[in-house]
mmCIF file of C-alpha atoms in Angstrom:
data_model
loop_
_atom_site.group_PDB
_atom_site.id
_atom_site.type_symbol
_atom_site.label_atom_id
_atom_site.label_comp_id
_atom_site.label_asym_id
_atom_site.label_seq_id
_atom_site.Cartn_x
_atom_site.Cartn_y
_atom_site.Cartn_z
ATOM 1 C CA UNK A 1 -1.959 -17.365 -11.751
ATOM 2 C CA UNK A 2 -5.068 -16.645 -10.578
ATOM 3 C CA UNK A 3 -5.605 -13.428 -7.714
ATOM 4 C CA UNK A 4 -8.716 -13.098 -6.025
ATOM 5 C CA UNK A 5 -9.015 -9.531 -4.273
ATOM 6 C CA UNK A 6 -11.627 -8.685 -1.282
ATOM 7 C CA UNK A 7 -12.339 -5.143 -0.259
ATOM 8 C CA UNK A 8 -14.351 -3.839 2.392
ATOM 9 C CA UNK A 9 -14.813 -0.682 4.432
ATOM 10 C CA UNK A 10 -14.266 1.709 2.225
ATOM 11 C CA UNK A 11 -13.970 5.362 2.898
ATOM 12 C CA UNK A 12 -12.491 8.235 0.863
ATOM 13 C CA UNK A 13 -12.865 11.971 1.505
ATOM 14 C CA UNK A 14 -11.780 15.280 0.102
ATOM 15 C CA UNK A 15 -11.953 18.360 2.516
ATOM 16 C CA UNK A 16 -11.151 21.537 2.225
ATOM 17 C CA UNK A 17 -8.766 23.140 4.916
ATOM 18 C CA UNK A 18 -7.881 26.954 5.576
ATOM 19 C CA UNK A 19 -4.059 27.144 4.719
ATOM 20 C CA UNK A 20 -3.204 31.399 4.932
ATOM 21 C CA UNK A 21 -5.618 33.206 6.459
ATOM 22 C CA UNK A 22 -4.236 36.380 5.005
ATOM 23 C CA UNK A 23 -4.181 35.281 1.508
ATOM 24 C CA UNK A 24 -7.007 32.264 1.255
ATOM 25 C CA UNK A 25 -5.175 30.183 -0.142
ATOM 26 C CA UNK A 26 -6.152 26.568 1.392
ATOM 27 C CA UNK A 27 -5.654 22.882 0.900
ATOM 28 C CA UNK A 28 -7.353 19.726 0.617
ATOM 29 C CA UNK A 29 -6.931 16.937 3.190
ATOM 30 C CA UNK A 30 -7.376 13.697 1.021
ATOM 31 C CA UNK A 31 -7.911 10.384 3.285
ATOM 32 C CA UNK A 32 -8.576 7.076 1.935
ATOM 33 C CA UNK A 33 -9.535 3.515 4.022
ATOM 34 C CA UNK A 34 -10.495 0.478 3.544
ATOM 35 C CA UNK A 35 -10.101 -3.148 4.879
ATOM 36 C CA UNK A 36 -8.642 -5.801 1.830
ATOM 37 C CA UNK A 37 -7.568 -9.692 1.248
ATOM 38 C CA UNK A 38 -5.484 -10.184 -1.687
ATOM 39 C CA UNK A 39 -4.785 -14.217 -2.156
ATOM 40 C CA UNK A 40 -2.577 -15.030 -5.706
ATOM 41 C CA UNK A 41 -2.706 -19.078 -6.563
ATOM 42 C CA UNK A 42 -0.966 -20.353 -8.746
ATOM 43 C CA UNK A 43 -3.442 -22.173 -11.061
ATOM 44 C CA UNK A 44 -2.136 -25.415 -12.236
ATOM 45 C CA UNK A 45 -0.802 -26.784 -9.233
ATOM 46 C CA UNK A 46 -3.010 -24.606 -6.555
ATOM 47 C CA UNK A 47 -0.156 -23.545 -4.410
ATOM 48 C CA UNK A 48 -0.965 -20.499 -2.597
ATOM 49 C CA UNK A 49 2.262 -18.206 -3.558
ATOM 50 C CA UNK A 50 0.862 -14.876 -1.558
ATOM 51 C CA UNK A 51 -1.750 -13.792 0.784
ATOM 52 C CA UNK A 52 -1.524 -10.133 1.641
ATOM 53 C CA UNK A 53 -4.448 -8.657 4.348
ATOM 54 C CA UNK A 54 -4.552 -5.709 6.043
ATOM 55 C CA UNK A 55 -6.013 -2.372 6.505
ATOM 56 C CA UNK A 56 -5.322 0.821 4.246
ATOM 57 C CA UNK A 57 -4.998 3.678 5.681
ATOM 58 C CA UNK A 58 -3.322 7.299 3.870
ATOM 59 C CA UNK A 59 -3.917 10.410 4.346
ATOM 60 C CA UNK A 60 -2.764 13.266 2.267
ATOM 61 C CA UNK A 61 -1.726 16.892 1.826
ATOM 62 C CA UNK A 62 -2.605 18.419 -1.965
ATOM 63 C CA UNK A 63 -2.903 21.865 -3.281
ATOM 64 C CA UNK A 64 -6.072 20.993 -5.353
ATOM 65 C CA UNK A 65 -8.000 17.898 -5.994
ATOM 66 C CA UNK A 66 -6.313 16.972 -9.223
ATOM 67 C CA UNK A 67 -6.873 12.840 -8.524
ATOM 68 C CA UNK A 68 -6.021 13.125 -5.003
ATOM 69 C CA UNK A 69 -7.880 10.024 -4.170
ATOM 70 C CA UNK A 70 -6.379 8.372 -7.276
ATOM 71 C CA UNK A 71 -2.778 9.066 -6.689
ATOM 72 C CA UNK A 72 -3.784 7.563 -3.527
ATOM 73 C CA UNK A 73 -5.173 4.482 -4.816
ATOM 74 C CA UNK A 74 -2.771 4.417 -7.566
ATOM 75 C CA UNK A 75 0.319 4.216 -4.636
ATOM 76 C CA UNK A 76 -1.809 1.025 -3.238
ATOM 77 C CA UNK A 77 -1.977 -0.352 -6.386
ATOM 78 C CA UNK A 78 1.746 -0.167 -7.050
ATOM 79 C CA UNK A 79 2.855 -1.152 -3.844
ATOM 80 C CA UNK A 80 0.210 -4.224 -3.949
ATOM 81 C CA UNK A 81 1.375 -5.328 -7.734
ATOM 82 C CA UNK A 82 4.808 -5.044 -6.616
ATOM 83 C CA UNK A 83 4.831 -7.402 -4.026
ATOM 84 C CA UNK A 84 2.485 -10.393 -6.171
ATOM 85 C CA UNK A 85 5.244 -9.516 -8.497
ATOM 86 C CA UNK A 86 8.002 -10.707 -6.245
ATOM 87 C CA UNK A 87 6.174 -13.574 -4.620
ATOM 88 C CA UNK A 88 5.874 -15.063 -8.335
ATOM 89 C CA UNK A 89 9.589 -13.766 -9.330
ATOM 90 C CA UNK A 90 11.164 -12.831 -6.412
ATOM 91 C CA UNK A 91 14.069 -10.541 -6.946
ATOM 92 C CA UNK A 92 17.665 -12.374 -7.726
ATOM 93 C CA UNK A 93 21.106 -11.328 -6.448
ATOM 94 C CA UNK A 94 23.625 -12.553 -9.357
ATOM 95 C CA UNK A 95 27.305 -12.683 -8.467
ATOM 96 C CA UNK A 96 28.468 -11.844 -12.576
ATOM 97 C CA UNK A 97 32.031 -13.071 -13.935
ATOM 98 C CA UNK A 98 33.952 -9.787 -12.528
ATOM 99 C CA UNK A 99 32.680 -10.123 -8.726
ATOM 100 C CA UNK A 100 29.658 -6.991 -9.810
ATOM 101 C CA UNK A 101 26.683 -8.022 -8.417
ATOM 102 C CA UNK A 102 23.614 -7.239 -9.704
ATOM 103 C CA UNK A 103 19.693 -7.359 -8.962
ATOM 104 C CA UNK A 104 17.162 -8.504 -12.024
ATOM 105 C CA UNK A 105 15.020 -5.499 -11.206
ATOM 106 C CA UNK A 106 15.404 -1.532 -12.789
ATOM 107 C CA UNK A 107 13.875 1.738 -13.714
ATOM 108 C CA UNK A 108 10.313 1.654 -12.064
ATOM 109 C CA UNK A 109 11.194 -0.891 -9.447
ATOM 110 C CA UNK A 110 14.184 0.175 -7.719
ATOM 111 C CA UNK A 111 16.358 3.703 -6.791
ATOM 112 C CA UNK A 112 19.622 4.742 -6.590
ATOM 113 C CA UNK A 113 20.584 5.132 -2.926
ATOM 114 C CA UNK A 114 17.696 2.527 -1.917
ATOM 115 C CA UNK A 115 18.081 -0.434 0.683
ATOM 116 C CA UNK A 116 17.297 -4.014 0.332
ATOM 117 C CA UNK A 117 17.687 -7.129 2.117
ATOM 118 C CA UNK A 118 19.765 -9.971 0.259
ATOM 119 C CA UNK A 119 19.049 -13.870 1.879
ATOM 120 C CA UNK A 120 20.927 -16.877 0.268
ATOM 121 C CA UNK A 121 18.406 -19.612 -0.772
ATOM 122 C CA UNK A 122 18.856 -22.927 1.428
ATOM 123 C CA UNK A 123 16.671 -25.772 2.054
ATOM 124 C CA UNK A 124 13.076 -26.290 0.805
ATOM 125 C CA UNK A 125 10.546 -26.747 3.146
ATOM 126 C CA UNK A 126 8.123 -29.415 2.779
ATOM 127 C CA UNK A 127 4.824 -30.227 4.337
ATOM 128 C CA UNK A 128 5.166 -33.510 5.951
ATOM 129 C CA UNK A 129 1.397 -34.732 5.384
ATOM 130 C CA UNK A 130 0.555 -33.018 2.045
ATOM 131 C CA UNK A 131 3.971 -33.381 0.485
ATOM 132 C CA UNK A 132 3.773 -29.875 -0.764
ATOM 133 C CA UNK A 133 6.210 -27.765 -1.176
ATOM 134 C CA UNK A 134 5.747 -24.582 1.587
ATOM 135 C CA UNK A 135 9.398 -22.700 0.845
ATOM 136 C CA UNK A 136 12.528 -22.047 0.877
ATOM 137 C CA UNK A 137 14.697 -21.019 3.861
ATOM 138 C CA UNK A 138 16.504 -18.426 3.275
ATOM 139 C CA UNK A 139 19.785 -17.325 5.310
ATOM 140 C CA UNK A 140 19.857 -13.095 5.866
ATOM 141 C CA UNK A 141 23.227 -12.463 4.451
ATOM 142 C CA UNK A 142 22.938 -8.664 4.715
ATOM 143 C CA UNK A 143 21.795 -5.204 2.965
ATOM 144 C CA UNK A 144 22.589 -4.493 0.045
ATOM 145 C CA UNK A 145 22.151 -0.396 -1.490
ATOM 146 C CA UNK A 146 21.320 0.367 -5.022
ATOM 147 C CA UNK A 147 24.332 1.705 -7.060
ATOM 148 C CA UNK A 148 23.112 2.084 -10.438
ATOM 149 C CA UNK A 149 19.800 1.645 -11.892
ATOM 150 C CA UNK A 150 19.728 0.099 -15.736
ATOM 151 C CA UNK A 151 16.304 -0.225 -17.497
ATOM 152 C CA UNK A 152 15.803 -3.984 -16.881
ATOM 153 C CA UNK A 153 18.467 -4.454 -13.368
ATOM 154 C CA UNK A 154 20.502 -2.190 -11.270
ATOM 155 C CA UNK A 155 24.363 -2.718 -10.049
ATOM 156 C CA UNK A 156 23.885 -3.012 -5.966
ATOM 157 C CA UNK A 157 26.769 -3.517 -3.053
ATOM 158 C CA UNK A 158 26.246 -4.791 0.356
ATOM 159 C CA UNK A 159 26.550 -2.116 3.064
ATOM 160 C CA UNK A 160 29.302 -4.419 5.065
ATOM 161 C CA UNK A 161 31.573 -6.616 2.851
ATOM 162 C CA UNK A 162 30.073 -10.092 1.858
ATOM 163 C CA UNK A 163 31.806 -12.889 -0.131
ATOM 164 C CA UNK A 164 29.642 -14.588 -2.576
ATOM 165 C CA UNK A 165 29.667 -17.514 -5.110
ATOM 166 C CA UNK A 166 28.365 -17.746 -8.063
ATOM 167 C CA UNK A 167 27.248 -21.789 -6.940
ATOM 168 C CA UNK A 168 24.461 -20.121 -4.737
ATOM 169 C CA UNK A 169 21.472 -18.952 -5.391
ATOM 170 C CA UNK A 170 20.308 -15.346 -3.902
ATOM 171 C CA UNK A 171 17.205 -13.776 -2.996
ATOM 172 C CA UNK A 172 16.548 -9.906 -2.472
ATOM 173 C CA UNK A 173 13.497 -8.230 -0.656
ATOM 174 C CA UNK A 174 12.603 -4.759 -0.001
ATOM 175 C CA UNK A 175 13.350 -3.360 3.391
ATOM 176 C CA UNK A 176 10.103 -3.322 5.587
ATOM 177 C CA UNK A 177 10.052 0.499 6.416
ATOM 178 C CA UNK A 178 11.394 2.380 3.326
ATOM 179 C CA UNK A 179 10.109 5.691 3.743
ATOM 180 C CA UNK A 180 11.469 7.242 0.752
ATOM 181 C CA UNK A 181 8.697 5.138 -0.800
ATOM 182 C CA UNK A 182 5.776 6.851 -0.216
ATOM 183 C CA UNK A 183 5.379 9.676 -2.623
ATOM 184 C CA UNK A 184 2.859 11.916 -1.027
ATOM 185 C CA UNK A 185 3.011 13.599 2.792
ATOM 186 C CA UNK A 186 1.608 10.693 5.322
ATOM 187 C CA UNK A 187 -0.377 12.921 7.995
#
């Protein structure tokens, strides 16, 4: 795979803000921005598997300035690798023997408690001059929460009752607003 990554307008800033009068304690307010195009090809057959471009924009509440602007950048970066992640292996709902179902993702990825979207894979999509393959469609079955998270998958459930067969193949994507995902205070 090959990702190509474009960044521009960039801004980051650390100041300093009053907190108790009384006792001076105060606080840094840590903002970070920037415009970026991330593109990931797959190399030997050139299909585009993931464009992602947007603006970045987080602002944040810390006690001192301990990597503020990292921990920032760092939550980009996890967020961004997460998703090229998924585009290449996309998350799989498997029905096992005993009706469990389970998600091929763990510790790092997923959390007990957390929501996600499960689609059944249908019909490819082709392009009708180029040939080439575009996608999948995929049929929203229904949301699924995270019961139990393993090192290498987690045991999930769907919120309303779903039948599924093992003859199918599954899909599971992150909900779009998760806001137990962002680890520091959003301003």
């Amino acid at each position: 795979y090959l990702v190509s990554v474009h960044v521009d307008n960039i801004y980051a800033s650390e100041t300093k803000q009053k907190h108790i009068e009384v006792s001076g304690e105060s606080y840094l307010i840590t903002e970070v921005d920037f415009d970026y195009r991330i593109k990931v090809l797959e190399f030997s057959s050139r299909e585009v598997k993931l464009v992602l471009s947007d603006k970045y924009h987080k602002t944040a509440r810390n006690d001192s300035s301990d990597g503020s602007i990292l921990n920032l950048l760092n939550n980009f970066g996890t967020d961004i690798a997460q998703q090229i992640t998924s585009a290449i292996f996309p998350m799989r709902l498997m029905v096992q023997a005993n009706g469990l179902l389970t998600v091929n993702r763990g510790n790092g990825v997923l959390r007990e408690g957390q929501k996600l979207n499960a689609y059944r894979v249908g019909e490819t999509v082709i392009d009708p001059d180029s040939g080439e393959t575009l996608d999948s469609l995929e049929h929203h079955l229904g949301v699924l929460v995270v019961k139990d998270v393993k090192p290498k998958y987690s045991i999930v459930s769907f919120v309303d009752a779903q039948t599924l067969t093992t003859e199918n193949d599954y899909v599971v994507r992150f909900l779009e607003t998760d806001p137990a995902s962002d680890k520091l205070d959003s301003m």
